[in-house]
Coordinates of C-alpha atoms and ligand atoms in Angstrom, one line a residue:
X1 CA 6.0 6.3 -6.8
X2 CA 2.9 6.0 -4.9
X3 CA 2.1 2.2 -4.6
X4 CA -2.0 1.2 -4.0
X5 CA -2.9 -0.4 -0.8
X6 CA -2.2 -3.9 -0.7
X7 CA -5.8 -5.8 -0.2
X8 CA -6.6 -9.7 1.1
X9 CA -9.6 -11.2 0.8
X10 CA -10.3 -13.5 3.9
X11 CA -13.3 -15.9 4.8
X12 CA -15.8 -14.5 7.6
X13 CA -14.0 -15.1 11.0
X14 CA -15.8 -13.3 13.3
X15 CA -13.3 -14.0 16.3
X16 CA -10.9 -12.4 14.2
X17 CA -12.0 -8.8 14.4
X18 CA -11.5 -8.1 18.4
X19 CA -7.5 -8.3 17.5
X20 CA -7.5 -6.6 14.0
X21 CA -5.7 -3.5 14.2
X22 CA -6.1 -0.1 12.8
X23 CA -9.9 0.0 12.1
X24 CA -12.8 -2.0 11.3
X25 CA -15.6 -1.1 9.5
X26 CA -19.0 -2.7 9.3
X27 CA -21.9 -2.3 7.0
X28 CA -25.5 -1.9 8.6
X29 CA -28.4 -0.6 6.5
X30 CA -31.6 1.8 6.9
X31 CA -33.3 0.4 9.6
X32 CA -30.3 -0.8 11.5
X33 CA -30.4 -4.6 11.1
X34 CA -27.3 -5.7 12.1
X35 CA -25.9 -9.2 10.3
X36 CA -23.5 -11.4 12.5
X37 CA -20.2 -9.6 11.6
X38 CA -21.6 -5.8 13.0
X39 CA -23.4 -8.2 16.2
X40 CA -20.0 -9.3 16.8
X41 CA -18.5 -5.5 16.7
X42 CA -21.3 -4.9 18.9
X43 CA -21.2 -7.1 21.4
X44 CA -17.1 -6.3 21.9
X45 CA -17.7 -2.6 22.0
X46 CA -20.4 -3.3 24.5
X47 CA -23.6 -2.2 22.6
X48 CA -22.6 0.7 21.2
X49 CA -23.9 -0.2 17.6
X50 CA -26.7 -0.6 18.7
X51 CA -27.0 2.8 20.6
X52 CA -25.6 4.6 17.2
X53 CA -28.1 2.6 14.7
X54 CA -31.0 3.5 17.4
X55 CA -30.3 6.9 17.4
X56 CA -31.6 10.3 15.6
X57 CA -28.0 11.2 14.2
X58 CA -28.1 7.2 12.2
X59 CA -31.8 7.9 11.0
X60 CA -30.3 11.2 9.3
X61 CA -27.3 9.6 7.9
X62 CA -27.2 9.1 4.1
X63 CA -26.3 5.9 2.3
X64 CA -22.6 6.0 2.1
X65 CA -22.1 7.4 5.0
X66 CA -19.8 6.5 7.8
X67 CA -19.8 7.1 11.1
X68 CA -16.6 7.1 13.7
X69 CA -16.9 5.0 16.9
X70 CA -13.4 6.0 18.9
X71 CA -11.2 3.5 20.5
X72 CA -13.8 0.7 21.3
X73 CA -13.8 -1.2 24.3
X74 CA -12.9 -4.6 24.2
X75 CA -11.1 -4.1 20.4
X76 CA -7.6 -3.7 19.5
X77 CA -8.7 -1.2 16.5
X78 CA -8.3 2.3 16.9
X79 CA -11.6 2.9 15.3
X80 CA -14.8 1.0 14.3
X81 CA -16.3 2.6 11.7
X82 CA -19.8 2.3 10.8
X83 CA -21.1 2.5 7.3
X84 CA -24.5 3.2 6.3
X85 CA -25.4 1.5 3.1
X86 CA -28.7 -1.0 2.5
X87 CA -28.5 -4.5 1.6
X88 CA -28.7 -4.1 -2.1
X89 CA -26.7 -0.8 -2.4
X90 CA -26.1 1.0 -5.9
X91 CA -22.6 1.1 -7.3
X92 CA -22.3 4.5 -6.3
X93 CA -23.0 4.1 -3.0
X94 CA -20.8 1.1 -2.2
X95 CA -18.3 3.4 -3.5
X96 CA -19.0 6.5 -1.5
X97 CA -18.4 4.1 1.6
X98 CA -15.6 3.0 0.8
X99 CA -14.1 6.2 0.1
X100 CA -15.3 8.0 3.4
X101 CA -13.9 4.8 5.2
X102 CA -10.7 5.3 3.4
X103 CA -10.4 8.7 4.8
X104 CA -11.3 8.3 8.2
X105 CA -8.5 5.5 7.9
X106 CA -5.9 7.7 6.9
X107 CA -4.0 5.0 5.7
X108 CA -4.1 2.5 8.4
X109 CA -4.8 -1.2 8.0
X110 CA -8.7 -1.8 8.0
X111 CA -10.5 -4.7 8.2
X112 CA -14.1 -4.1 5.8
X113 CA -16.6 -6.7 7.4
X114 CA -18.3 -6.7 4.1
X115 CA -20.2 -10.3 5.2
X116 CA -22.9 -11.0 2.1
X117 CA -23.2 -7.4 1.7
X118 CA -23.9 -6.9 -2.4
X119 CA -21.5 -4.6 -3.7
X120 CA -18.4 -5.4 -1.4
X121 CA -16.3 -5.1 -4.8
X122 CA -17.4 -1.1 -5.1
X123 CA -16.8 -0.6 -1.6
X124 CA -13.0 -2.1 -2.0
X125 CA -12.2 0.0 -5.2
X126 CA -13.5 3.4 -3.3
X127 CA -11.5 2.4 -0.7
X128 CA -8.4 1.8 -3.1
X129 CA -8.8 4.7 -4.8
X130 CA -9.1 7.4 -2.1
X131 CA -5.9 5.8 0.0
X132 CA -3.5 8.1 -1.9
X133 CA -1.8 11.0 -0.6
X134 CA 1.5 12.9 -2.6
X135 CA 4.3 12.7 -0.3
X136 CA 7.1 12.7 -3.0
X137 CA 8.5 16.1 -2.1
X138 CA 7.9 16.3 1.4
X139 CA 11.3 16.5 3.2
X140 CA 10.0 14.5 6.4
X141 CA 7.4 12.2 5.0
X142 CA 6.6 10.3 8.2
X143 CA 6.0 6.5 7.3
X144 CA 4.2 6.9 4.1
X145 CA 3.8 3.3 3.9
X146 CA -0.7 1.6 4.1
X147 CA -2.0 -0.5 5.8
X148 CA -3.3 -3.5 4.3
X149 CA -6.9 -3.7 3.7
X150 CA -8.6 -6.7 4.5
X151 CA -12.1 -7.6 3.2
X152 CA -13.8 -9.8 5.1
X153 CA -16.4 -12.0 3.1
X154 CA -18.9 -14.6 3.2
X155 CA -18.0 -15.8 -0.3
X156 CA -14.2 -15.3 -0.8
X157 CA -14.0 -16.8 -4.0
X158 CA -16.4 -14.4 -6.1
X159 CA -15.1 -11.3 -4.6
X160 CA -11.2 -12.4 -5.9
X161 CA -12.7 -12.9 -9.3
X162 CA -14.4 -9.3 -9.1
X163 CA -11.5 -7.9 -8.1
X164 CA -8.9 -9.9 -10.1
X165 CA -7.7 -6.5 -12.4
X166 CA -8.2 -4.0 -8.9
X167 CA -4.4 -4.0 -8.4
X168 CA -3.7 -3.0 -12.0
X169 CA -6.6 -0.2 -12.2
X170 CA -5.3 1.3 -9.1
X171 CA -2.0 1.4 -10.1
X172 CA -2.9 3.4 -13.5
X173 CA -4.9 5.5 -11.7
X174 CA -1.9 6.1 -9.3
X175 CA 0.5 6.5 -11.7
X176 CA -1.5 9.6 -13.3
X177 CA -2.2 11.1 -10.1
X178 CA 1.4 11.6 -9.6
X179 CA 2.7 12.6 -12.8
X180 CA 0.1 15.3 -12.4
X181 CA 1.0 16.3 -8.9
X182 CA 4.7 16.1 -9.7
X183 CA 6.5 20.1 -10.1
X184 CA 7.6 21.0 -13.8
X185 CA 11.1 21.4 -12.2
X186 CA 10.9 17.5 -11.2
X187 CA 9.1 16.4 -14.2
X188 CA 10.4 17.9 -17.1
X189 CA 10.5 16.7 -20.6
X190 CA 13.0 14.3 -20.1
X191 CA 12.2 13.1 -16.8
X192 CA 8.6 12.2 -17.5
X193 CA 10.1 10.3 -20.7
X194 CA 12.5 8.4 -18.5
X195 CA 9.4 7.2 -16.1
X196 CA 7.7 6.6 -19.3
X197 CA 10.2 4.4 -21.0
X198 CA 10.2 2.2 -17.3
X199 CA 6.5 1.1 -18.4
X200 CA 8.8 -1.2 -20.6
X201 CA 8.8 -3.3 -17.4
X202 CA 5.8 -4.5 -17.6
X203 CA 5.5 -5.4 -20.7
X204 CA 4.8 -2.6 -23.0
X205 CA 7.4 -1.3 -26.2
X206 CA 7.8 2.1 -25.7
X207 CA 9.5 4.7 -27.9
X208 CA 11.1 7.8 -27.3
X209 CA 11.2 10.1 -30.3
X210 CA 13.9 13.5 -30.1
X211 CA 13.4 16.6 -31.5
X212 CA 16.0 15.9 -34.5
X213 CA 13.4 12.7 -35.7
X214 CA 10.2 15.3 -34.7
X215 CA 11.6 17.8 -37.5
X216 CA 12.5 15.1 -39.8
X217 CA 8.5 14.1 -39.3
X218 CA 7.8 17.6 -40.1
X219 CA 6.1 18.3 -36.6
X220 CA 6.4 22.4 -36.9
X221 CA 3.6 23.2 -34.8
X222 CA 4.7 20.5 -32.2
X223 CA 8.1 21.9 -32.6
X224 CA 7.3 25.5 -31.8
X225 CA 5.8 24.7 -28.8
X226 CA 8.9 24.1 -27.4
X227 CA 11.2 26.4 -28.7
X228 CA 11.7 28.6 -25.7
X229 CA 12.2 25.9 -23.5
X230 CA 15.7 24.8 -22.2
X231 CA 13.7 20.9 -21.8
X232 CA 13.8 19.2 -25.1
X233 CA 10.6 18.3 -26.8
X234 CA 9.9 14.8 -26.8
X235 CA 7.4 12.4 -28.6
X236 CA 6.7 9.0 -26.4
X237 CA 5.1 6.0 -28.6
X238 CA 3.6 3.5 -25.7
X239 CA 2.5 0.2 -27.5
X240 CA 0.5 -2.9 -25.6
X241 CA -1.0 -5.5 -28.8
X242 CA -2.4 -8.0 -26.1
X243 CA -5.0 -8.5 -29.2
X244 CA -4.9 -10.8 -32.3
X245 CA -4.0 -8.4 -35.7
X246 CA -6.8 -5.9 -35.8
X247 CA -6.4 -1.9 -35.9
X248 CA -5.3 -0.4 -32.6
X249 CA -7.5 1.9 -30.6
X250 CA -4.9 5.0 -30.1
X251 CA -5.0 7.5 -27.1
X252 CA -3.4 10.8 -27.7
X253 CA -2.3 13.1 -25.1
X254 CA -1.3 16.9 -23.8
X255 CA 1.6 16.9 -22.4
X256 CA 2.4 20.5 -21.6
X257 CA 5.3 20.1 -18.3
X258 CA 4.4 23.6 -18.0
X259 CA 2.8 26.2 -19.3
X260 CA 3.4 29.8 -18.8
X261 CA 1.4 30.9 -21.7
X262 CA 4.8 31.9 -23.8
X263 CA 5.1 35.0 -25.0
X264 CA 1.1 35.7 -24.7
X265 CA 2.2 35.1 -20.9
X266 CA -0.9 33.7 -18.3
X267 CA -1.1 36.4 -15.5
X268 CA 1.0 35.4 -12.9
X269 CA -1.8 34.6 -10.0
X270 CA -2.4 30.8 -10.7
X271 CA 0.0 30.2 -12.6
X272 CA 1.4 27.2 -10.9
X273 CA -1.8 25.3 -11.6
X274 CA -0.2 25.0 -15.1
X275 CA 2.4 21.9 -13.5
X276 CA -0.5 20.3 -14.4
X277 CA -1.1 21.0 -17.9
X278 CA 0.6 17.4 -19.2
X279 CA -2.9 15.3 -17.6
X280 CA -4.2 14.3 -20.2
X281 CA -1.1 12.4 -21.3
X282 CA -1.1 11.0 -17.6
X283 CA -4.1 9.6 -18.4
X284 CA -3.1 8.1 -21.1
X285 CA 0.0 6.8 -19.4
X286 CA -2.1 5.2 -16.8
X287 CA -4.1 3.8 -19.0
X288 CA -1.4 1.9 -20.5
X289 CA 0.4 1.0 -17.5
X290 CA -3.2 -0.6 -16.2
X291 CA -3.8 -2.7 -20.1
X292 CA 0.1 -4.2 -19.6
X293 CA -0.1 -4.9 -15.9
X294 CA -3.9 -6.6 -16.4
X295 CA -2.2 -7.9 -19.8
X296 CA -5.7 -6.9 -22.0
X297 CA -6.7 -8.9 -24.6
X298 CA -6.8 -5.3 -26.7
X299 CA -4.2 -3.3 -29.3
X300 CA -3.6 -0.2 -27.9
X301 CA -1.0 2.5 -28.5
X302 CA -0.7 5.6 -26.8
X303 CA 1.3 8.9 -27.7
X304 CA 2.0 11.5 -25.9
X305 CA 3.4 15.1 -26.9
X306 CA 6.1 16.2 -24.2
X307 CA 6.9 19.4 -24.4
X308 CA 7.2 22.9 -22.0
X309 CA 5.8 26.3 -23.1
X310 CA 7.9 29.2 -22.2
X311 CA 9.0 32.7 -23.0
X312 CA 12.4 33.3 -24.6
X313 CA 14.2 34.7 -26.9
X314 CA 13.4 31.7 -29.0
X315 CA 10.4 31.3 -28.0
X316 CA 7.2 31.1 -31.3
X317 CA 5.6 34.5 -31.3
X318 CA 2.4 35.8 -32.1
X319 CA 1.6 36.3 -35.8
X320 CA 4.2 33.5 -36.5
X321 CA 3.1 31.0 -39.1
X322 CA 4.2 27.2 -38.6
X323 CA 4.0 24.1 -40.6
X324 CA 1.8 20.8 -39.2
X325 CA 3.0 17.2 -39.9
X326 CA -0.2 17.3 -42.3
X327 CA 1.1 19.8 -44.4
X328 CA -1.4 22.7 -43.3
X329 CA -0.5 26.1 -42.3
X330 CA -1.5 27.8 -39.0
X331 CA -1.4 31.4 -37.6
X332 CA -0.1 31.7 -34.4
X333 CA -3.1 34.1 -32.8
X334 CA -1.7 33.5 -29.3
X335 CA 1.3 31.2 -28.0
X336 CA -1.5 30.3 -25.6
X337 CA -3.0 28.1 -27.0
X338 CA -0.2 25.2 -27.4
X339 CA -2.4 22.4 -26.2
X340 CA -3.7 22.3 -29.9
X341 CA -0.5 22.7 -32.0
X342 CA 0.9 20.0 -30.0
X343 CA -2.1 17.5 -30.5
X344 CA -2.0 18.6 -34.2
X345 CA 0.8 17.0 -35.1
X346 CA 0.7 13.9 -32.3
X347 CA -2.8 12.7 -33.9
X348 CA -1.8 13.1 -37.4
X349 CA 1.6 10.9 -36.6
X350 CA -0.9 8.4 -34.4
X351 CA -3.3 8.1 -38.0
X352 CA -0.1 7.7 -40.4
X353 CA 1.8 5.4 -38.4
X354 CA -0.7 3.0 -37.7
X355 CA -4.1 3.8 -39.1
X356 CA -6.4 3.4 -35.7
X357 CA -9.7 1.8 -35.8
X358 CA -11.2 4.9 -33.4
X359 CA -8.7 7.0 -31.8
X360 CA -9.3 9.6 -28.4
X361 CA -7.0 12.2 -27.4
X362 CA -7.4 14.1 -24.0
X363 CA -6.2 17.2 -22.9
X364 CA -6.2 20.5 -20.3
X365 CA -7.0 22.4 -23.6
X366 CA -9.4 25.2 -22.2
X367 CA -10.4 27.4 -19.6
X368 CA -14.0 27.7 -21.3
X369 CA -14.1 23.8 -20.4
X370 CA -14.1 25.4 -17.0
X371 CA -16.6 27.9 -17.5
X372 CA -19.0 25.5 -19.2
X373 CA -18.6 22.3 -16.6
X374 CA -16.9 23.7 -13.8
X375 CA -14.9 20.8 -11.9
X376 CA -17.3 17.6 -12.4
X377 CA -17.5 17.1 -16.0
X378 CA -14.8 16.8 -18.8
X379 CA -16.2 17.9 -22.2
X380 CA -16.7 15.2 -25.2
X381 CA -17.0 16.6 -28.8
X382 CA -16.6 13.5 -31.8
X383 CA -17.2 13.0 -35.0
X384 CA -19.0 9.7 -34.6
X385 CA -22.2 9.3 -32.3
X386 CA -21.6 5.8 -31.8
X387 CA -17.9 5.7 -30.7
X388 CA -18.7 8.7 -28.6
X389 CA -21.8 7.2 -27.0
X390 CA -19.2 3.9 -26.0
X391 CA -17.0 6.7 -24.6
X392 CA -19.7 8.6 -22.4
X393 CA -21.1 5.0 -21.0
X394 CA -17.8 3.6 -19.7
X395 CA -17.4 7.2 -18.1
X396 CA -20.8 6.9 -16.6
X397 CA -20.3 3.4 -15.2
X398 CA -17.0 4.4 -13.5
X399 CA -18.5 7.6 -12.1
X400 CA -16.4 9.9 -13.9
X401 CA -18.7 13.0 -15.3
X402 CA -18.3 13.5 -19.0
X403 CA -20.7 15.5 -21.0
X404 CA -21.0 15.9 -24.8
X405 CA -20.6 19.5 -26.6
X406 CA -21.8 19.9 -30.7
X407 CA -19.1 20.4 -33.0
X408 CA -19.9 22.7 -36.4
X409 CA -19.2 23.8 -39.5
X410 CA -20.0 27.4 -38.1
X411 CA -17.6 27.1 -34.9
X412 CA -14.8 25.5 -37.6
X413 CA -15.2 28.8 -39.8
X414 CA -14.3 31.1 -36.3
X415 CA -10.6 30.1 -37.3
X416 CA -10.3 30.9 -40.7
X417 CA -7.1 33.3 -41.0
X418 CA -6.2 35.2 -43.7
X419 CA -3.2 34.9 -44.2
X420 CA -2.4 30.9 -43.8
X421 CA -4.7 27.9 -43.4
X422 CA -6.1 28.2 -40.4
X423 CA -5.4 30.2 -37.1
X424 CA -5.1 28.6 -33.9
X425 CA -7.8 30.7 -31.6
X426 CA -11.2 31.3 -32.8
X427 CA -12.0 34.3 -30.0
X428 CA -13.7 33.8 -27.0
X429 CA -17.4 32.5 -28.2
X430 CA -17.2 28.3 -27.7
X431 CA -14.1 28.6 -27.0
X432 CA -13.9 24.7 -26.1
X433 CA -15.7 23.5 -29.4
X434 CA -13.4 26.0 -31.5
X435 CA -10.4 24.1 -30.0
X436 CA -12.1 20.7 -31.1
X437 CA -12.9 21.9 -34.7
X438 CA -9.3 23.0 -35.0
X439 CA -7.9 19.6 -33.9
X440 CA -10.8 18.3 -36.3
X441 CA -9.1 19.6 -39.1
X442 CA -6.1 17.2 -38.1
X443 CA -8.7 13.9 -38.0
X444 CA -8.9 12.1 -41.2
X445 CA -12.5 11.9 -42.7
X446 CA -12.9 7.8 -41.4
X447 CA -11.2 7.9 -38.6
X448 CA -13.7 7.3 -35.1
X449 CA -12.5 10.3 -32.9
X450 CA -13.4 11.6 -29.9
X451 CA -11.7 14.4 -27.8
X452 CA -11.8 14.6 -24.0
X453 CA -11.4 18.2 -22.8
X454 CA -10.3 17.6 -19.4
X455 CA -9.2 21.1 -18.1
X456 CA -11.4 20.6 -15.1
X457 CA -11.8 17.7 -13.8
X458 CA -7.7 16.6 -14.1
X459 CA -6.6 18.1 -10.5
X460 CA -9.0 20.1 -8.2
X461 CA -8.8 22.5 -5.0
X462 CA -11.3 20.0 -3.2
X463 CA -11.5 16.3 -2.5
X464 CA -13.3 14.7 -5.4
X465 CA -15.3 11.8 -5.2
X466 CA -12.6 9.4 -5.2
X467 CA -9.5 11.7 -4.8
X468 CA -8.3 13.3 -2.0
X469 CA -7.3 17.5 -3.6
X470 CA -4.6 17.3 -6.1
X471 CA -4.8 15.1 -9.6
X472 CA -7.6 12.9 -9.6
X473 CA -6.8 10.4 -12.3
X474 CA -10.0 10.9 -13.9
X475 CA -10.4 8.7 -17.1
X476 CA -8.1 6.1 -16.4
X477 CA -10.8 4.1 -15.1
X478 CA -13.4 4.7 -18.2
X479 CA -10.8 4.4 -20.9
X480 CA -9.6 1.0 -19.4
X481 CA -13.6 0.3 -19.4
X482 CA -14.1 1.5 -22.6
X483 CA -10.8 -0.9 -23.8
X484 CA -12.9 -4.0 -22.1
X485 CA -16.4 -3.5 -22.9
X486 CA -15.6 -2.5 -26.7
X487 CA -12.3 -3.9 -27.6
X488 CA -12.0 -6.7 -26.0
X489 CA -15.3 -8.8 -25.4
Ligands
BES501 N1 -3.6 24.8 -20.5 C1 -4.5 25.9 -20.9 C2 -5.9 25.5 -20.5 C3 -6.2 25.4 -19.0 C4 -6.7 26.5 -18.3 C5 -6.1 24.2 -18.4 C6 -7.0 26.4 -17.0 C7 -6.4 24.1 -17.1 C8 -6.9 25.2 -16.3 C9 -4.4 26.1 -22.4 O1 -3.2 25.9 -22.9 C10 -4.8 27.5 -22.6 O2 -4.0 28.4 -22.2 N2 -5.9 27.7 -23.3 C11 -6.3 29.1 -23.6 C12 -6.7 29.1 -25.0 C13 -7.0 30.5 -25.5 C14 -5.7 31.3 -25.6 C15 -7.7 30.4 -26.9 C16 -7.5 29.4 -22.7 O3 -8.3 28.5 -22.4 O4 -7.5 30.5 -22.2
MN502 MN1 -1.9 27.6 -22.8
ZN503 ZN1 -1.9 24.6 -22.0

C-alpha cells in the first residue's frame, strides 16, 4: 500500500529553514518581490534569489513554475526550489506548483515557505498528490519511505482547517492508483475483494457476494463475463451511512481484473494496458475509503462488479444469448464488450436493493472514449441535466476534465437485435453513447443517473497533471466533492 506523505503545518520560523533538510521551496511572484521567508532563503544562499528573480530565464517562467537552485550555500537542504506564482494565485496554479515541487523532490522532506501566500492549501494537495510512485513489485525498492512535508505559514490555524480532510482524500486517491497499477496476476478477483473487505477497518460494512448468491440474483450477463476465467466472479457491496435516513447516492463500478477481449480476443500489441480495466471500480473504492476515513456526513454505497474476461473453453461466445438480473435478453455481438454486461446487472442490483436517490457508475467501457477525448477528459452521458451538471462542476473544481456527450433514442435503436432484446454492440458509429444507451436500458425511469466513461483518463503513458505515468486516480477527488457540495451541506 502506498501511504500519502505525512504533512505538519508549523508557524513562520524563519531561523528554521537554514537547517531544514531535503528541500525548501519558496514562493516569489511576477515581478520578483520577495516576502521575508524567500529574503531569508536569500540572504543564506548568498543572493542568489535575487540573481534568479532578476534574470531573463524568471521573466519567461510561467505561473507554477519552479525553478531548481542546487546545494545552496549556507543551507542544509539539498535544493531550494523556487516557485513562481503571484500573490493571489488561481487554484490551478497553486496546484501546478506544488506538483512540479513535488517532483523535483522526489520524495524527500520539503519545507513549503508558503508565508501569507493565498492558496498555500492548493499548493499542499498538488504536492500530496504527485508524491506517489508504484514500487509494490519492485524486487529492490530502495527506501520507498517520504519525507515529511512541512508547510510553513503565517496563519497556522486556517490552513489546518483547510486541510483538515487532505489525509483522507489522498489516501482514496492513493488507494485507486494502486489497485490500477497492480498486475491481474496480483490482483485478481479474489485478491482485490480481500483489500476491499479491509475497508471494514475504517469503518465501512462491506459485503462480499460469490458467484452461487450472483446466480441465485439472476446476474446472467454479469455471470458470463466470467465464465472462462479460473478467478471467481465476485460482487463487493461497500456501505458508509454517515447521514441521517435519506436515500443513498450509489457509485457503480467496472471491475474487469483483466481483459483479454474473450473469445473476440484484443490483438495482442497493448494488451497489457487491459490490467487496468477494473478503474473505474478503484474509483469507487477510493471514494469510499476517503467518505469513512473523513467520516462524511453522507449515505453512500458503492458496488463493484469483480470479474476477469478470458478465453476458454467455457468461456461466453459470440451469438450467445444471456439473461440480465432485470429480466431482459441480450445478444452477445462480441465478448468484447463485457464492461456493459457486467454494469448491467451491478446497477439494476444497486436500484433494487436500495432504491438510490441519484446513482453514477464509471467505467474503462470504450476505446471511442479515446478517440473522442483522448487522455484529458472522461465522457459524461445522463439522463438528468441537473444531477449531471452537479457532476461536471465538482470535476471542474478539482481539475479533473470531464465533458458531456448526448444520449438518443436514435443511438439506443443501433442495438436492436433480432433475435433477443437487445444486443450488446451497436457498430462502430458513437460507439461511447451506444454503450451508455445500452446501460440506459438497465436505469429505471426516476432514477438520477449519470455514467463516467473513463477509458482515458484512468492510467496514462505520460505524467498527468497531478500523477506521475501510471493510474491517476482521476474522480476520486470530484465524486468526494460532489458527496460534500450536494449530499452533505
Ligand atoms: N476495456 C475495453 C475498453 C478500453 C479500451 C478501455 C482501451 C481502455 C483502453 C472494453 O471492454 C472494450 O473492449 N470495448 C470495446 C467495445 C466494442 C467491442 C463495442 C471497444 O471499445 O473496442
Ligand atoms: Mn472489452
Ligand atoms: Zn473492458
Amino acid at each position: 500500500m502506498t501511504d500519502p506523505a505525512r504533512f505538519r503545518i508549523v508557524e513562520n520560523d524563519p531561523a528554521a529553514l537554514a537547517e531544514a533538510e531535503g528541500i525548501v521551496a519558496i514562493f516569489v511572484d511576477e515581478e520578483g518581490t520577495l516576502d521575508p521567508l524567500a529574503r531569508r532563503v536569500n540572504k543564506l544562499a548568498r543572493g542568489a534569489v535575487e540573481r534568479l528573480a532578476a534574470s531573463e530565464g524568471w521573466s519567461k517562467a510561467s505561473e507554477g513554475d519552479v525553478v531548481r537552485l542546487g546545494f545552496p550555500a549556507g543551507m542544509a537542504a539539498d535544493a531550494v526550489l523556487v516557485a513562481r506564482l503571484s500573490r493571489k494565485p488561481e487554484a490551478r496554479a497553486a496546484r501546478k506548483a506544488g506538483v512540479a515541487i513535488a517532483r523535483e523532490a522526489g520524495g524527500k522532506a520539503a519545507t513549503l515557505a508558503l508565508g501569507a501566500r493565498k492558496g498555500a492549501e492548493e499548493v499542499l494537495m498538488g504536492a500530496l498528490l504527485r508524491g506517489y510512485d508504484y514500487t509494490e513489485q519492485k524486487s529492490k525498492s530502495d527506501d520507498t519511505s517520504r519525507g515529511e512535508v512541512t508547510a510553513m505559514v503565517t496563519k497556522p490555524d486556517a490552513l489546518e482547517a483547510a486541510t483538515a480532510d487532505f489525509a483522507a482524500q489522498a489516501a482514496g486517491v492513493f488507494f485507486a492508483r494502486d489497485l490500477v497499477n497492480a498486475p491481474a496476476n496480483v490482483l485478481t478477483t479474489v485478491t482485490y475483494a480481500e483489500r476491499l473487505q479491509a475497508l471494514s477497518e475504517h469503518g465501512l460494512e462491506v459485503e462480499v457476494v460469490d458467484e452461487d448468491r450472483l446466480a441465485e440474483l439472476g446476474m446472467g450477463a454479469f455471470l458470463a463475463v466470467g465464465q472462462g476465467s479460473e478467478t471467481p466472479t465476485r460482487m463487493v457491496v461497500m456501505k458508509w451511512m454517515g447521514g441521517g435516513d435519506e436515500a443513498p447516492l450509489a457509485l457503480v463500478g467496472k471491475g474487469v481484473v483483466f481483459d483479454t477481449g474473450g473469445i473476440s480476443l484484443k490483438p495482442g500489441s497493448g494488451m497489457e494496458d487491459m490490467t487496468m480495466d477494473m478503474g473505474g471500480s478503484a474509483v469507487v473504492a477510493g471514494v469510499m475509503k476517503t467518505l469513512a476515513m473523513r467520516k462524511a456526513r453522507a449515505n453512500v454505497v458503492g458496488l463493484v462488479g469483480l470479474v476477469e474476461n478470458m478465453p476458454d473453453g467455457r468461456a461466453y461466445r459470440p451469438g450467445d444469448v444471456v439473461t440480465s438480473m432485470k429480466g431482459d435478453t441480450i445478444e452477445v455481438i462480441n465478448t468484447d464488450a463485457e464492461g456493459r454486461l457486467v454494469l448491467a446487472d451491478v446497477l439494476w442490483y444497486a436500484q433494487e436493493t436500495f432504491s438510490p436517490s441519484g446513482v453514477i457508475d464509471l467505467a474503462t467501457l470504450t476505446g471511442a472514449a479515446i478517440i473522442g477525448l483522448g487522455h484529458h477528459n472522461a465522457a459524461a452521458l445522463s439522463n438528468d441535466d441537473g444531477f449531471c451538471d452537479d457532476v461536471l462542476a465538482a470535476a471542474k473544481a478539482e481539475g479533473e476534465g470531464l465533458w458531456r456527450l448526448p444520449l438518443g433514442r436514435e443511438y439506443a435503436d443501433q442495438l436492436k437485435s433480432r433475435i433477443a432484446d437487445v444486443k450488446n454492440t451497436g457498430g462502430r458509429a458513437a460507439g461511447t453513447i451506444t454503450a451508455a444507451e445500452f446501460l440506459h436500458r438497465f436505469v429505471k425511469d426516476d432514477t438520477k443517473w449519470c455514467h463516467l466513461d473513463i477509458a482515458g483518463v484512468a492510467s496514462t503513458s505520460f505524467d498527468s497533471p497531478y500523477a506521475p505515468k501510471g493510474a491517476s486516480g482521476w474522480g476520486v477527488r470530484a465524486l468526494d466533492r460532489l458527496v460534500r457540495d450536494r449530499f452533505e451541506g
